[in-house]
N, CA, C and O atoms as a DFTB+ gen file, in Angstrom:
412 C
 N C O
     1  1       2.754      11.322      28.441
     2  2       3.793      10.348      27.601
     3  2       4.329      11.119      26.529
     4  3       3.547      11.788      25.853
     5  1       5.427      11.122      26.302
     6  2       6.180      12.087      25.354
     7  2       6.154      11.356      24.005
     8  3       6.201      10.138      24.175
     9  1       6.093      11.733      22.690
    10  2       6.342      11.214      21.531
    11  2       7.821      11.085      21.112
    12  3       8.447      12.143      21.052
    13  1       8.476       9.929      20.810
    14  2       9.547       9.922      20.527
    15  2      10.115      10.649      19.266
    16  3       9.536      10.542      18.185
    17  1      11.352      11.453      19.426
    18  2      11.814      12.182      18.396
    19  2      12.663      11.421      17.561
    20  3      13.381      10.530      18.014
    21  1      12.615      11.741      16.306
    22  2      13.264      11.085      15.194
    23  2      13.468      12.023      14.058
    24  3      12.823      13.071      14.039
    25  1      14.263      11.754      13.162
    26  2      14.620      12.686      12.121
    27  2      14.338      11.959      10.821
    28  3      14.782      10.814      10.737
    29  1      13.749      12.394       9.927
    30  2      13.381      11.965       8.638
    31  2      14.578      11.558       7.957
    32  3      14.590      10.586       7.202
    33  1      15.629      12.298       8.210
    34  2      16.934      11.767       7.545
    35  2      17.578      10.570       7.982
    36  3      18.538      10.116       7.360
    37  1      17.059       9.955       9.141
    38  2      17.414       8.818       9.585
    39  2      16.771       7.549       8.933
    40  3      17.077       6.378       9.157
    41  1      15.901       7.985       8.154
    42  2      15.259       6.834       7.468
    43  2      15.437       6.504       5.870
    44  3      15.231       7.386       5.037
    45  1      15.754       5.438       5.570
    46  2      16.005       5.186       4.104
    47  2      14.606       5.510       3.258
    48  3      13.532       5.697       3.830
    49  1      14.763       5.545       1.921
    50  2      13.629       5.727       1.208
    51  2      12.596       4.799       1.480
    52  3      11.453       5.195       1.709
    53  1      12.892       3.615       1.475
    54  2      11.783       2.456       1.786
    55  2      11.333       2.478       3.120
    56  3      10.228       1.989       3.358
    57  1      11.985       2.949       4.002
    58  2      11.280       3.195       5.418
    59  2      10.283       4.303       5.356
    60  3       9.217       4.218       5.966
    61  1      10.602       5.336       4.637
    62  2       9.565       6.701       4.447
    63  2       8.381       6.144       3.762
    64  3       7.277       6.451       4.211
    65  1       8.458       5.385       2.759
    66  2       7.371       4.823       2.061
    67  2       6.630       3.960       2.884
    68  3       5.400       3.993       2.915
    69  1       7.332       3.167       3.571
    70  2       6.671       1.951       4.415
    71  2       5.801       2.768       5.478
    72  3       4.611       2.521       5.671
    73  1       6.526       3.784       6.160
    74  2       5.657       4.676       7.354
    75  2       4.312       5.087       6.677
    76  3       3.214       4.688       7.064
    77  1       4.531       5.974       5.565
    78  2       3.499       6.558       4.804
    79  2       2.317       5.660       4.583
    80  3       1.142       5.981       4.762
    81  1       2.801       4.404       4.140
    82  2       1.739       3.399       3.723
    83  2       1.177       2.853       4.947
    84  3      -0.001       2.502       4.892
    85  1       1.827       2.712       6.077
    86  2       1.311       2.247       7.325
    87  2       0.239       3.154       7.799
    88  3      -0.868       2.738       8.142
    89  1       0.659       4.652       7.811
    90  2      -0.164       5.489       8.274
    91  2      -1.421       5.734       7.465
    92  3      -2.445       6.162       7.997
    93  1      -1.334       5.468       6.213
    94  2      -2.438       5.618       5.332
    95  2      -3.275       4.398       5.646
    96  3      -4.489       4.555       5.774
    97  1      -2.770       3.267       5.774
    98  2      -3.593       2.060       6.149
    99  2      -4.421       2.245       7.555
   100  3      -5.382       1.532       7.841
   101  1      -3.993       3.147       8.276
   102  2      -4.621       3.514       9.637
   103  2      -5.814       4.179       9.311
   104  3      -6.899       3.714       9.660
   105  1      -5.695       5.434       8.548
   106  2      -6.909       6.090       8.132
   107  2      -7.846       5.301       7.215
   108  3      -9.049       5.515       7.366
   109  1      -7.411       4.298       6.158
   110  2      -8.194       3.624       5.640
   111  2      -9.083       2.581       6.312
   112  3     -10.255       2.278       6.089
   113  1      -8.179       2.105       7.216
   114  2      -9.230       0.955       8.162
   115  2     -10.281       1.664       8.716
   116  3     -11.349       1.062       8.826
   117  1     -10.196       3.069       9.173
   118  2     -11.237       3.817       9.858
   119  2     -12.146       4.191       8.981
   120  3     -13.318       3.955       9.273
   121  1     -11.847       4.854       7.715
   122  2     -12.747       5.699       6.939
   123  2     -13.121       4.805       5.419
   124  3     -14.120       5.067       4.749
   125  1     -12.413       4.045       5.159
   126  2     -12.572       3.731       3.789
   127  2     -13.979       2.831       3.624
   128  3     -14.311       2.091       4.549
   129  1     -14.681       2.913       2.571
   130  2     -15.814       2.064       2.244
   131  2     -15.311       0.879       1.579
   132  3     -16.018      -0.116       1.741
   133  1     -14.232       0.723       0.845
   134  2     -13.471      -0.337       0.021
   135  2     -11.968      -0.095       0.098
   136  3     -11.484       1.036       0.056
   137  1     -11.295      -1.152       0.206
   138  2      -9.726      -1.181      -0.068
   139  2      -9.581      -1.958      -1.139
   140  3     -10.009      -3.111      -1.180
   141  1      -8.965      -1.380      -2.094
   142  2      -8.313      -2.018      -3.277
   143  2      -7.044      -2.274      -3.365
   144  3      -6.307      -1.292      -3.459
   145  1      -6.489      -3.487      -3.361
   146  2      -4.991      -3.962      -3.370
   147  2      -4.519      -3.492      -4.677
   148  3      -5.353      -3.382      -5.576
   149  1      -3.346      -3.214      -4.891
   150  2      -2.729      -2.889      -6.211
   151  2      -2.502      -4.245      -7.077
   152  3      -2.633      -4.332      -8.298
   153  1      -2.150      -5.241      -6.219
   154  2      -1.960      -6.485      -7.090
   155  2      -3.282      -7.009      -7.476
   156  3      -3.364      -7.480      -8.610
   157  1      -4.371      -7.010      -6.700
   158  2      -5.720      -7.557      -7.121
   159  2      -6.237      -6.663      -8.381
   160  3      -6.843      -7.234      -9.287
   161  1      -6.010      -5.331      -8.436
   162  2      -6.328      -4.444      -9.410
   163  2      -5.507      -4.933     -10.767
   164  3      -6.113      -5.001     -11.837
   165  1      -4.351      -5.209     -10.690
   166  2      -3.518      -5.863     -11.790
   167  2      -3.919      -7.221     -12.147
   168  3      -3.857      -7.593     -13.319
   169  1      -4.334      -8.000     -11.190
   170  2      -4.751      -9.424     -11.580
   171  2      -6.092      -9.445     -12.307
   172  3      -6.337     -10.224     -13.228
   173  1      -6.881      -8.602     -11.863
   174  2      -8.341      -8.860     -12.387
   175  2      -8.948      -7.279     -12.301
   176  3      -9.741      -6.940     -11.423
   177  1      -8.504      -6.472     -13.236
   178  2      -9.167      -5.009     -13.059
   179  2     -10.529      -5.152     -13.225
   180  3     -11.145      -4.528     -12.361
   181  1     -11.369      -5.855     -14.167
   182  2     -12.807      -5.783     -14.156
   183  2     -13.373      -5.984     -12.772
   184  3     -14.085      -5.174     -12.179
   185  1     -12.959      -7.203     -12.311
   186  2     -13.583      -7.556     -10.937
   187  2     -13.356      -6.418      -9.940
   188  3     -14.324      -6.067      -9.265
   189  1     -12.177      -5.804      -9.778
   190  2     -11.910      -4.578      -8.871
   191  2     -12.704      -3.590      -9.337
   192  3     -13.418      -3.109      -8.457
   193  1     -12.844      -3.068     -10.528
   194  2     -13.653      -1.979     -10.858
   195  2     -14.967      -2.097     -10.671
   196  3     -15.631      -1.102     -10.379
   197  1     -15.556      -3.377     -10.817
   198  2     -16.984      -3.761     -10.326
   199  2     -17.137      -3.521      -8.878
   200  3     -18.115      -2.897      -8.466
   201  1     -16.292      -3.946      -8.136
   202  2     -16.321      -3.833      -6.668
   203  2     -16.520      -2.348      -6.339
   204  3     -17.412      -1.955      -5.586
   205  1     -15.662      -1.574      -6.929
   206  2     -15.474      -0.012      -6.563
   207  2     -16.975       0.519      -6.972
   208  3     -17.607       1.097      -6.088
   209  1     -17.495       0.377      -8.088
   210  2     -18.638       0.827      -8.701
   211  2     -19.929       0.346      -7.790
   212  3     -20.922       1.051      -7.610
   213  1     -19.744      -0.956      -7.256
   214  2     -20.673      -1.555      -6.543
   215  2     -21.221      -0.610      -5.326
   216  3     -22.381      -0.632      -4.917
   217  1     -20.248       0.165      -4.857
   218  2     -20.512       0.964      -3.727
   219  2     -21.267       2.486      -4.300
   220  3     -21.642       3.312      -3.468
   221  1     -21.396       2.678      -5.452
   222  2     -22.020       3.765      -5.874
   223  2     -23.477       3.622      -6.322
   224  3     -23.844       2.956      -7.290
   225  1     -24.242       4.310      -5.521
   226  2     -25.827       3.737      -5.741
   227  2     -26.268       4.170      -7.242
   228  3     -25.801       5.176      -7.777
   229  1     -27.106       3.412      -7.802
   230  2     -27.581       3.507      -9.080
   231  2     -26.651       3.848     -10.215
   232  3     -26.956       4.578     -11.158
   233  1     -25.431       3.225     -10.029
   234  2     -24.433       3.062     -11.245
   235  2     -24.261       1.654     -11.780
   236  3     -24.131       0.646     -11.086
   237  1     -24.276       1.715     -13.113
   238  2     -23.960       0.528     -13.679
   239  2     -22.722       0.633     -14.476
   240  3     -22.644       1.506     -15.340
   241  1     -21.710      -0.216     -14.250
   242  2     -20.407      -0.360     -14.983
   243  2     -20.617      -0.973     -16.284
   244  3     -20.979      -2.149     -16.317
   245  1     -20.422      -0.275     -17.438
   246  2     -20.441      -0.911     -18.624
   247  2     -19.001      -0.546     -19.478
   248  3     -18.495       0.573     -19.564
   249  1     -18.563      -1.629     -19.995
   250  2     -17.206      -1.327     -20.691
   251  2     -17.470      -1.317     -22.146
   252  3     -17.941      -2.315     -22.690
   253  1     -17.202      -0.282     -22.777
   254  2     -17.405       0.011     -24.008
   255  2     -16.378      -0.496     -25.207
   256  3     -16.564      -0.458     -26.424
   257  1     -15.301      -0.955     -24.510
   258  2     -14.295      -1.788     -25.230
   259  2     -13.278      -2.533     -24.365
   260  3     -13.299      -2.368     -23.146
   261  1     -12.494      -3.250     -24.875
   262  2     -11.623      -4.156     -23.954
   263  2     -10.532      -3.146     -23.292
   264  3      -9.972      -2.215     -23.871
   265  1     -10.363      -3.564     -21.906
   266  2      -9.476      -2.647     -21.051
   267  2      -8.100      -2.995     -21.629
   268  3      -7.824      -4.063     -22.177
   269  1      -7.218      -1.894     -21.427
   270  2      -5.836      -2.026     -21.605
   271  2      -5.184      -3.075     -20.746
   272  3      -5.546      -3.063     -19.569
   273  1      -4.381      -3.893     -21.062
   274  2      -3.726      -4.817     -20.153
   275  2      -2.758      -4.221     -19.241
   276  3      -1.900      -3.468     -19.704
   277  1      -2.805      -4.484     -17.966
   278  2      -2.083      -3.764     -17.176
   279  2      -0.529      -4.462     -17.016
   280  3      -0.304      -5.636     -17.307
   281  1       0.278      -3.711     -16.607
   282  2       1.817      -4.259     -16.754
   283  2       2.135      -4.927     -15.519
   284  3       2.456      -4.288     -14.517
   285  1       2.052      -6.319     -15.544
   286  2       2.095      -7.260     -14.625
   287  2       3.566      -7.377     -14.259
   288  3       3.842      -7.928     -13.193
   289  1       4.557      -6.901     -15.055
   290  2       5.830      -6.728     -14.914
   291  2       6.402      -5.918     -13.768
   292  3       7.560      -5.990     -13.359
   293  1       5.314      -5.040     -13.246
   294  2       5.632      -4.126     -12.167
   295  2       5.525      -4.645     -10.795
   296  3       5.977      -4.055      -9.814
   297  1       4.864      -5.858     -10.764
   298  2       4.653      -6.475      -9.434
   299  2       5.707      -7.154      -8.767
   300  3       6.373      -8.045      -9.294
   301  1       5.866      -6.720      -7.570
   302  2       7.042      -7.182      -6.742
   303  2       8.434      -6.915      -7.280
   304  3       9.392      -7.657      -7.065
   305  1       8.472      -5.854      -7.960
   306  2       9.819      -5.544      -8.423
   307  2      10.946      -5.230      -7.375
   308  3      12.149      -5.199      -7.635
   309  1      10.368      -5.003      -6.149
   310  2      11.273      -4.607      -5.172
   311  2      12.141      -5.706      -4.615
   312  3      13.098      -5.511      -3.865
   313  1      11.699      -6.948      -5.073
   314  2      12.495      -8.139      -4.505
   315  2      13.895      -8.250      -5.362
   316  3      14.817      -8.994      -5.028
   317  1      13.910      -7.483      -6.400
   318  2      15.155      -7.312      -7.110
   319  2      16.322      -6.336      -6.559
   320  3      17.484      -6.343      -6.964
   321  1      15.801      -5.516      -5.584
   322  2      16.778      -4.466      -4.926
   323  2      17.576      -4.926      -3.620
   324  3      18.741      -4.574      -3.440
   325  1      16.867      -5.746      -2.707
   326  2      17.422      -6.099      -1.688
   327  2      16.853      -7.537      -1.267
   328  3      15.786      -7.929      -1.740
   329  1      17.590      -8.307      -0.372
   330  2      17.103      -9.655       0.135
   331  2      15.975      -9.175       1.077
   332  3      15.853      -8.032       1.519
   333  1      15.097     -10.333       1.334
   334  2      13.978     -10.238       2.119
   335  2      14.227      -9.607       3.517
   336  3      13.478      -8.742       3.972
   337  1      15.417     -10.126       4.240
   338  2      15.760      -9.724       5.374
   339  2      15.953      -8.241       5.693
   340  3      15.697      -7.730       6.783
   341  1      16.492      -7.533       4.490
   342  2      16.719      -6.250       4.581
   343  2      15.322      -5.426       4.751
   344  3      15.260      -4.529       5.591
   345  1      14.261      -5.737       3.973
   346  2      13.006      -5.209       4.192
   347  2      12.348      -5.690       5.482
   348  3      11.652      -4.922       6.146
   349  1      12.546      -6.856       5.814
   350  2      12.001      -7.125       7.264
   351  2      12.649      -6.288       8.180
   352  3      11.888      -5.790       9.009
   353  1      13.764      -6.004       8.268
   354  2      14.569      -5.177       9.371
   355  2      14.097      -3.769       9.214
   356  3      14.083      -3.067      10.225
   357  1      13.714      -3.276       8.088
   358  2      13.191      -1.938       7.814
   359  2      11.946      -1.760       8.360
   360  3      11.679      -0.839       9.132
   361  1      11.063      -2.716       7.944
   362  2       9.710      -2.765       8.437
   363  2       9.568      -3.018      10.172
   364  3       8.634      -2.595      10.854
   365  1      10.600      -3.716      10.614
   366  2      10.379      -3.836      12.066
   367  2      10.951      -2.525      12.871
   368  3      10.669      -2.241      14.034
   369  1      11.809      -1.796      12.004
   370  2      12.234      -0.651      12.792
   371  2      11.028       0.264      12.593
   372  3      10.733       0.968      13.558
   373  1      10.317       0.357      11.535
   374  2       9.176       1.565      11.386
   375  2       8.060       1.048      12.233
   376  3       7.371       1.914      12.773
   377  1       7.780      -0.088      12.431
   378  2       6.648      -0.626      13.149
   379  2       7.005      -0.480      14.702
   380  3       6.098      -0.241      15.499
   381  1       8.254      -0.618      15.106
   382  2       8.653      -0.001      16.396
   383  2       8.370       1.321      16.569
   384  3       7.631       1.635      17.502
   385  1       8.913       2.331      15.696
   386  2       8.663       3.547      15.865
   387  2       7.042       4.039      15.811
   388  3       6.603       4.939      16.527
   389  1       6.406       3.439      15.036
   390  2       5.025       3.618      15.219
   391  2       4.328       3.284      16.490
   392  3       3.492       4.038      16.988
   393  1       4.685       2.133      17.015
   394  2       4.226       1.495      18.063
   395  2       4.464       2.630      19.456
   396  3       3.694       2.787      20.404
   397  1       5.688       3.274      19.222
   398  2       6.326       4.158      20.303
   399  2       5.390       5.381      20.295
   400  3       5.002       5.913      21.335
   401  1       5.026       5.826      18.968
   402  2       4.354       7.077      18.713
   403  2       2.748       6.881      19.089
   404  3       2.120       7.817      19.584
   405  1       2.261       5.871      18.877
   406  2       0.827       5.688      18.907
   407  2       0.267       4.939      20.115
   408  3      -0.925       4.936      20.425
   409  1       1.119       4.384      20.683
   410  2       0.486       3.263      21.751
   411  2       0.921       3.759      23.112
   412  3       0.604       3.136      24.126
């Protein structure tokens, strides 16, 4: 079976990032001990940091001071750039390409 040919120049910036993200998820699903979502880290950093260090034997997380407040204004800013359908079409295109390459 031949791998489909495509040019990175045929992809917009979002599609490139989406493809990289999907490929990263493939590796993470196989190799990662823990997966942290950006949104979860922003919403409750202490809980997510506790989850991370819970995977480290004999390590206790101690906060010496209050953590800086995360910038919640950076969550879902992508919605300001294009309508949902634009992103859905980009993702469908990328998912189709990934399916052709790996299945």
